Amino acid sequence: MRRIMTLFFVAALTILGASGPALADDGDVAWTVRTASNSYGADRSSFSYAVNPGGQVKDAMVVANRGKAPLNLAVYAADGFTTDTGQVDLLVKDKKSVGVGVFLHADRDKFSIKPGETVTIPFTMAVPSNATPGDYVGGIVTSLTQAEGAESINVERRLGIMVKLRVSGQLNPALAIEDFHVDYAGTVNPFAKGDATVSYSIHNTGNTILSASQAVSVSGPFGWLRTAAGKVAAPPQLFPGESWKVSVPVSGVAPALRVGATVSLSPLLTDPSGSTSALDPVEATAHGAAVPWTLLVLVVVLIALVVGAVYFTRHNRAKRKIREDARVQEAIDQALRDQKAKTA
Amino acid sequence: MATGAIAAALGLAVAIGGLTTAASAADPTTITSVILGVGANESQRIVTWYSSADTAQEIQVAPTAELVNNEFPANAATFDAIGAANIATSGGFNRHATISSLQEHTAYSYRVGAEGSWSPTYSFKTQDFEGDYDFLFYGDPQIGSSGNVAKDQAGWQDTLDVSLAANPNAELLVSGGDQVETANTEAQWNAFLAPDKLRQYPWAATIGNHDVGGKAYEQHLFTPNTDRSGPLYANGNPASNTSGGDYWYIYKDVLFIDLNSNSYTSASGGGGDEAHIGYVTNVINQHAADAKWTVLVYHHSIYSPADHAQDGDNKVRRVDFPTAFSKLGVDLVLQGHDHSYSRSYVIKNGEKANPAEQPGAADVVAGPGGVLYVTGNSSSGSKYYDITDPKTNEPSSGAGNGPDPLNPDSYWYNSVQNQEHVRSYVKVQVRSDKLVVENLRSGTCAAPNAAVELGNVDWCNNTTADQPVGSVVDKVTVHPYNGDGQAIQVNVPNAAPGEFGWTIDGYNGLVDLGTAVDHDGDYFGATGQINPIVVSDNRRSLAPWSISASVGDFRDADKTFSGAYLGWTPQVLEAGAGAQASGAVPSAYDDHGQGLSVSRGLGWASQGHEKGTAKLGAGLDLKIPGSVDKGGYRATLTITALSS
């Protein structure tokens, strides 16, 4: 017997555990972040650095309390990653960062900020001398957590700014096509073309941020009956080590028993200035069966009919021959009998 | 029906130097054609160069103050260069590297190459990253067009020296196109690149009709934010042996958009003017709010005064461009191709914005929709074109070449036309409340003046006494349109850039799922809402932002179930700030997926979105299998808003 279960998700989250319940009456918490205006510029929307291994950069984030209540905020850095929908998110606090989240240190872990006040949070990006060259993405966040409730969904609310870092040294942009396969779906109409689905993962195996332009086609044996997929959207900028799943429908594929799918990726290396350079294409081919089952069934039926028809024709002919032979024999016999009767 | 999964790794033999054969020690790599280019903004520069061998190369940069005895410090920033093999006629290899994270008011030194084969050390300086500045615009150097490369180089060198001696703090050198006479002739490129000023001030390249017919332009001049898609090439084919593409950059309050005007008709295979207008529209929509002024640069002058004024292709552009530029709020258009100087009237939708604007007026008011078109004269003296007469049988508006009613010797569109057969350059002063455009003489009839020296033109009417080097041919101040009312100006030093923030209703808490309800013993369900989040974004950059969230496992002591059973449906409750809701994510109970246990988007805005606020919410949907033990479970939902 199943136990009766009750789950509580408690609503009463105070703004700040440490601030006490009085602040809850003030309602909204509101704060903003921006890049500091300094010799790197006044109008940056995010942080971007180019640093040697062993080098460091000092910069700052500016936080302003736009609400009516004082705020206690934590500040820390975390590594970034690309989500399934192509957005960038940062690792949650209890996940271990290895890049920006480790290299970047704010000069404090938490701070208080009064309503209307603006606080500058200096930080240092210190790249270890053994850091691998290449691109790193992460962010620095301010975080407001609620007090630990008894039974609830804790919420950590983080407002932050993206940090892009290129550690100097040998760049090695590289993409691989993995988990590549092609599926074929025929149609009920035995003479129609079917749909193929080509799927694969784009794996950024190098140390730079990469995107790619993609071309997918499906063909029969010996490359006959080639059908190109329509325009395939470029994957998002993939960070080193990341993969991106792609599934491309290709319609109008002839059921040629065996189809080959070809994927050609032109890796696009984005220069820090925003221009892309197309690198040598990466190609891969996979095969799948494209059996026109309904057509096969039809052919089998037709063959059966033909064989049957031939059989029955022969059978009838044989039967007719037997009957004819019998009739002839009967006639002969009759004639012989008649003759015998006359002579007798 | 999966068959073999084939992994293919990418070899970068071509793109990244050093993976192929290195040159032998006896044959050291030589570095040539180093040129400093403009970056995506004032904190970047791009350096492009040629290399004799396909070796790994890099750029080394350090504040000049940190160099000791011209030696780079050990911690000088060092970055890999990217590049490829040159086409056969160029020989060798090209490389480029972007210097980023520059700081203002700093002198930097740089060198390119590799240990043992460095280029000489060059230097440049940065200035204030905000506020007023001057840039210089150079019409067609077109080295080689006089027939004498050395003389063309001498004139070009002198114009750079004269203009930068007079304006040592100019921050950009903007090209009018036609760097050389014949696209792939490296001797001409060498002469063009000879002046060391091109390694000290960033050259913002523009492609001319003499540059387009080969790859040398792209090999020599790497540009930021470059769109190299087919329609922006004259023949529609970026892989062909032609150069092309459009690009943009923002340099301190000015959005520059540079077009390949060689592609003007789709009949030749490219996207023509339509593709350029699409490009300009996109760039302005996405980035113009980040700048006070928009300046377009392309080679073919549409309001030219001389040999090309009546060209058929220009008549096409004169129909295609002006109305679009007026509507998009372009302030200034810089052009070359006609080897003579002209300054247009304020043109709106292909007509004089103000029919009463006087020829040569010293002050003009640009808006609304008014655009000033300027054509640069030869900056090298390699070739001059003479002013031509307007066509009395053609209209004085639109694509016509009719006369100016106020000055019948001149084309209807030009306030000033000038040709003296002396070199000149255009100086543009960018100020918060005006643009000042000047055409200045950089030479006289005397050498270096190749076209005059060689007798390619048979006269020169510059009078050295009254019109010496540095004297002003034309000067106009463009005042922006500030609406009909009284303009009020307030100067805010170090204006705060916009901020990215949010407001969360803190009183009601963020999540209320209540008590899970038993659904026929099938599953337990609970629904709720996250408390709405108000996102405010008033950053000038109109940069993208995104909000995403994920939830960890639900735990009650040692009991646990996956956060995947939580799904949600994001919504934009109040539109603004370009907010778009991300897709709904079902509970894993419904689709055996990962629910919110992995990062999921709540909402986002793309580059160029409007400023403002948006209210975002999401309906939460928790469905837990009946097999989960009773308990009071707790999980942590992490919501992250990121300015990118």
Short mmCIF file of C-alpha atoms in Angstrom, two decimals, chain A residues 51-303:
data_model
loop_
_atom_site.label_atom_id
_atom_site.label_comp_id
_atom_site.label_asym_id
_atom_site.label_seq_id
_atom_site.Cartn_x
_atom_site.Cartn_y
_atom_site.Cartn_z
CA VAL A 51 45.93 37.82 -20.02
CA ASN A 52 49.16 35.87 -20.04
CA PRO A 53 49.41 32.78 -17.84
CA GLY A 54 50.61 34.11 -14.51
CA GLY A 55 49.28 37.57 -15.29
CA GLN A 56 46.56 39.46 -13.55
CA VAL A 57 44.04 42.21 -14.21
CA LYS A 58 42.35 44.48 -11.70
CA ASP A 59 38.90 45.80 -12.45
CA ALA A 60 35.65 46.46 -10.65
CA MET A 61 31.89 45.98 -10.73
CA VAL A 62 29.50 48.65 -9.50
CA VAL A 63 26.41 47.62 -7.56
CA ALA A 64 23.58 49.98 -6.68
CA ASN A 65 20.66 49.39 -4.34
CA ARG A 66 17.57 50.74 -6.07
CA GLY A 67 15.14 49.46 -3.43
CA LYS A 68 13.91 50.85 -0.17
CA ALA A 69 15.54 48.33 2.10
CA PRO A 70 19.18 47.68 2.84
CA LEU A 71 20.57 44.67 1.05
CA ASN A 72 23.09 42.09 2.05
CA LEU A 73 24.61 40.55 -1.01
CA ALA A 74 27.19 37.87 -1.60
CA VAL A 75 29.58 38.29 -4.48
CA TYR A 76 31.48 35.55 -6.26
CA ALA A 77 32.55 34.32 -9.67
CA ALA A 78 31.50 31.16 -11.49
CA ASP A 79 32.29 29.43 -14.77
CA GLY A 80 29.88 29.84 -17.64
CA PHE A 81 28.31 27.23 -19.85
CA THR A 82 25.90 27.07 -22.77
CA THR A 83 22.43 25.78 -22.04
CA ASP A 84 20.37 23.53 -24.31
CA THR A 85 18.72 26.61 -25.78
CA GLY A 86 21.99 28.35 -26.49
CA GLN A 87 21.90 30.81 -23.61
CA VAL A 88 24.82 31.32 -21.30
CA ASP A 89 24.36 30.48 -17.63
CA LEU A 90 26.79 30.24 -14.75
CA LEU A 91 27.45 27.22 -12.60
CA VAL A 92 25.44 27.16 -9.40
CA LYS A 93 27.35 27.92 -6.27
CA ASP A 94 27.96 24.35 -5.15
CA LYS A 95 29.31 23.26 -8.56
CA LYS A 96 33.05 23.45 -8.88
CA SER A 97 34.43 26.00 -11.30
CA VAL A 98 37.79 25.49 -12.96
CA GLY A 99 38.24 28.66 -14.99
CA VAL A 100 36.97 32.19 -14.49
CA GLY A 101 35.19 31.06 -11.34
CA VAL A 102 38.55 30.19 -9.82
CA PHE A 103 40.71 32.90 -11.36
CA LEU A 104 38.48 35.82 -10.47
CA HIS A 105 38.36 37.01 -6.88
CA ALA A 106 36.37 39.93 -5.59
CA ASP A 107 38.03 41.75 -2.74
CA ARG A 108 35.14 40.71 -0.46
CA ASP A 109 32.69 37.81 -0.24
CA LYS A 110 29.69 39.80 0.86
CA PHE A 111 28.68 43.34 1.50
CA SER A 112 25.83 45.49 2.75
CA ILE A 113 24.40 48.26 0.73
CA LYS A 114 21.95 50.91 1.88
CA PRO A 115 19.03 52.08 -0.20
CA GLY A 116 20.16 54.48 -2.89
CA GLU A 117 23.77 53.64 -2.28
CA THR A 118 26.32 52.56 -4.88
CA VAL A 119 29.20 50.27 -4.03
CA THR A 120 32.22 49.52 -6.16
CA ILE A 121 33.45 45.96 -5.83
CA PRO A 122 37.05 45.68 -6.97
CA PHE A 123 38.18 42.31 -8.19
CA THR A 124 41.31 40.66 -9.49
CA MET A 125 41.51 38.23 -12.36
CA ALA A 126 44.65 36.28 -11.55
CA VAL A 127 45.46 33.68 -14.18
CA PRO A 128 47.60 30.85 -12.80
CA SER A 129 50.92 30.39 -14.51
CA ASN A 130 49.93 26.85 -15.50
CA ALA A 131 46.59 27.88 -17.01
CA THR A 132 45.86 26.30 -20.39
CA PRO A 133 45.83 28.85 -23.21
CA GLY A 134 42.54 29.60 -24.88
CA ASP A 135 39.12 31.01 -24.15
CA TYR A 136 37.28 31.00 -20.85
CA VAL A 137 33.81 32.31 -20.11
CA GLY A 138 32.26 32.98 -16.75
CA GLY A 139 30.70 35.71 -14.73
CA ILE A 140 30.82 37.67 -11.53
CA VAL A 141 27.52 37.72 -9.65
CA THR A 142 25.87 39.42 -6.76
CA SER A 143 23.65 37.01 -4.93
CA LEU A 144 20.71 37.41 -2.63
CA THR A 145 19.73 34.26 -0.84
CA GLN A 146 16.85 33.79 1.46
CA ALA A 147 17.26 32.36 4.90
CA GLU A 148 17.07 28.61 4.98
CA GLY A 149 13.40 27.87 5.35
CA ALA A 150 12.14 24.74 7.01
CA GLU A 151 10.44 23.11 4.06
CA SER A 152 10.63 25.05 0.87
CA ILE A 153 12.41 25.75 -2.28
CA ASN A 154 15.35 27.89 -1.39
CA VAL A 155 15.94 30.51 -3.96
CA GLU A 156 19.26 31.95 -4.86
CA ARG A 157 18.87 35.08 -6.92
CA ARG A 158 21.99 36.12 -8.80
CA LEU A 159 22.53 39.24 -10.86
CA GLY A 160 25.80 39.35 -12.65
CA ILE A 161 28.00 40.33 -15.54
CA MET A 162 29.64 38.05 -18.04
CA VAL A 163 33.41 37.75 -18.09
CA LYS A 164 35.31 36.62 -21.17
CA LEU A 165 38.95 35.71 -20.82
CA ARG A 166 41.51 34.67 -23.38
CA VAL A 167 44.66 33.24 -21.88
CA SER A 168 47.54 33.79 -24.23
CA GLY A 169 49.43 30.97 -25.87
CA GLN A 170 48.83 28.50 -28.67
CA LEU A 171 45.28 28.60 -29.97
CA ASN A 172 43.96 25.29 -31.11
CA PRO A 173 40.50 25.61 -32.57
CA ALA A 174 39.05 22.18 -33.28
CA LEU A 175 35.62 20.69 -33.83
CA ALA A 176 34.53 17.07 -33.99
CA ILE A 177 31.33 15.51 -35.26
CA GLU A 178 30.16 12.82 -32.86
CA ASP A 179 27.22 10.47 -32.30
CA PHE A 180 26.40 10.74 -35.96
CA HIS A 181 23.54 8.75 -37.39
CA VAL A 182 20.76 8.92 -39.92
CA ASP A 183 17.24 7.58 -39.57
CA TYR A 184 14.87 7.04 -42.45
CA ALA A 185 11.10 7.14 -42.30
CA GLY A 186 9.29 5.88 -45.37
CA THR A 187 5.76 6.63 -46.39
CA VAL A 188 2.61 4.55 -46.90
CA ASN A 189 2.57 5.50 -50.55
CA PRO A 190 5.03 2.97 -51.96
CA PHE A 191 6.27 5.30 -54.67
CA ALA A 192 6.79 8.44 -52.55
CA LYS A 193 10.05 9.74 -51.17
CA GLY A 194 10.51 9.67 -47.42
CA ASP A 195 12.03 11.78 -44.70
CA ALA A 196 15.42 11.26 -43.17
CA THR A 197 16.63 12.68 -39.89
CA VAL A 198 20.32 13.33 -39.57
CA SER A 199 21.56 13.77 -36.03
CA TYR A 200 24.95 14.44 -34.56
CA SER A 201 26.77 16.38 -31.89
CA ILE A 202 29.18 19.19 -32.56
CA HIS A 203 31.95 18.89 -30.01
CA ASN A 204 34.31 21.79 -29.47
CA THR A 205 37.48 19.83 -28.80
CA GLY A 206 39.80 22.83 -29.05
CA ASN A 207 40.59 25.70 -26.72
CA THR A 208 38.79 28.56 -28.41
CA ILE A 209 35.18 29.63 -28.60
CA LEU A 210 33.81 28.36 -31.90
CA SER A 211 30.65 28.35 -33.92
CA ALA A 212 30.18 26.65 -37.26
CA SER A 213 28.24 26.89 -40.46
CA GLN A 214 26.64 23.57 -41.32
CA ALA A 215 25.60 21.81 -44.49
CA VAL A 216 23.77 18.49 -44.43
CA SER A 217 22.83 16.25 -47.31
CA VAL A 218 21.54 12.72 -47.78
CA SER A 219 22.24 10.53 -50.79
CA GLY A 220 21.71 6.99 -52.07
CA PRO A 221 24.40 4.47 -52.99
CA PHE A 222 27.42 5.94 -54.81
CA GLY A 223 26.20 9.42 -53.92
CA TRP A 224 23.25 9.15 -56.26
CA LEU A 225 20.00 10.98 -55.62
CA ARG A 226 21.61 13.56 -53.36
CA THR A 227 19.14 15.63 -51.35
CA ALA A 228 20.38 18.66 -49.44
CA ALA A 229 18.79 19.77 -46.21
CA GLY A 230 17.57 23.34 -46.09
CA LYS A 231 19.52 26.03 -44.31
CA VAL A 232 20.76 24.63 -41.02
CA ALA A 233 20.98 27.19 -38.24
CA ALA A 234 24.44 27.76 -36.83
CA PRO A 235 25.02 26.42 -33.34
CA PRO A 236 25.61 28.99 -30.62
CA GLN A 237 29.16 29.96 -29.75
CA LEU A 238 30.45 26.83 -28.05
CA PHE A 239 32.97 27.15 -25.27
CA PRO A 240 35.95 24.78 -25.20
CA GLY A 241 34.78 21.29 -24.33
CA GLU A 242 31.11 21.91 -24.98
CA SER A 243 28.87 19.87 -27.27
CA TRP A 244 25.77 20.86 -29.16
CA LYS A 245 23.18 18.38 -30.40
CA VAL A 246 21.86 18.88 -33.89
CA SER A 247 18.97 17.12 -35.55
CA VAL A 248 18.28 17.97 -39.16
CA PRO A 249 15.24 16.77 -41.04
CA VAL A 250 15.82 16.09 -44.71
CA SER A 251 12.66 15.57 -46.71
CA GLY A 252 12.26 14.13 -50.18
CA VAL A 253 14.81 11.38 -49.75
CA ALA A 254 14.51 8.54 -52.27
CA PRO A 255 14.16 5.13 -50.57
CA ALA A 256 17.38 3.84 -52.07
CA LEU A 257 17.72 0.91 -49.62
CA ARG A 258 20.79 2.47 -48.09
CA VAL A 259 21.31 6.20 -47.59
CA GLY A 260 24.43 8.09 -46.70
CA ALA A 261 24.30 11.34 -44.77
CA THR A 262 27.09 13.86 -45.10
CA VAL A 263 27.67 16.69 -42.69
CA SER A 264 30.10 19.45 -43.47
CA LEU A 265 30.96 21.90 -40.71
CA SER A 266 32.96 25.03 -41.36
CA PRO A 267 34.23 26.09 -37.95
CA LEU A 268 33.92 29.81 -37.41
CA LEU A 269 36.56 31.25 -35.16
CA THR A 270 35.42 34.58 -33.80
CA ASP A 271 38.13 37.15 -33.49
CA PRO A 272 37.93 39.34 -30.36
CA SER A 273 37.03 42.17 -32.75
CA GLY A 274 33.88 40.36 -33.80
CA SER A 275 34.96 39.14 -37.23
CA THR A 276 34.78 35.46 -37.99
CA SER A 277 37.35 33.42 -39.84
CA ALA A 278 36.13 30.25 -41.50
CA LEU A 279 38.51 27.37 -40.90
CA ASP A 280 38.93 24.22 -42.98
CA PRO A 281 35.66 22.27 -43.07
CA VAL A 282 35.20 19.09 -41.06
CA GLU A 283 33.25 16.37 -42.84
CA ALA A 284 31.69 13.16 -41.70
CA THR A 285 29.50 10.54 -43.32
CA ALA A 286 27.13 8.00 -41.82
CA HIS A 287 24.89 5.42 -43.42
CA GLY A 288 21.45 4.15 -42.63
CA ALA A 289 18.90 1.89 -44.23
CA ALA A 290 16.22 3.51 -46.32
CA VAL A 291 14.04 0.53 -47.17
CA PRO A 292 10.76 1.28 -48.90
CA TRP A 293 8.80 -1.26 -46.85
CA THR A 294 5.43 -0.65 -48.44
CA LEU A 295 6.99 -0.92 -51.85
CA LEU A 296 8.67 -4.15 -50.82
CA VAL A 297 5.37 -5.55 -49.60
CA LEU A 298 3.74 -4.55 -52.84
CA VAL A 299 6.49 -6.21 -54.84
CA VAL A 300 6.16 -9.39 -52.77
CA VAL A 301 2.43 -9.41 -53.34
CA LEU A 302 2.91 -8.85 -57.05
CA ILE A 303 5.45 -11.64 -57.27
#
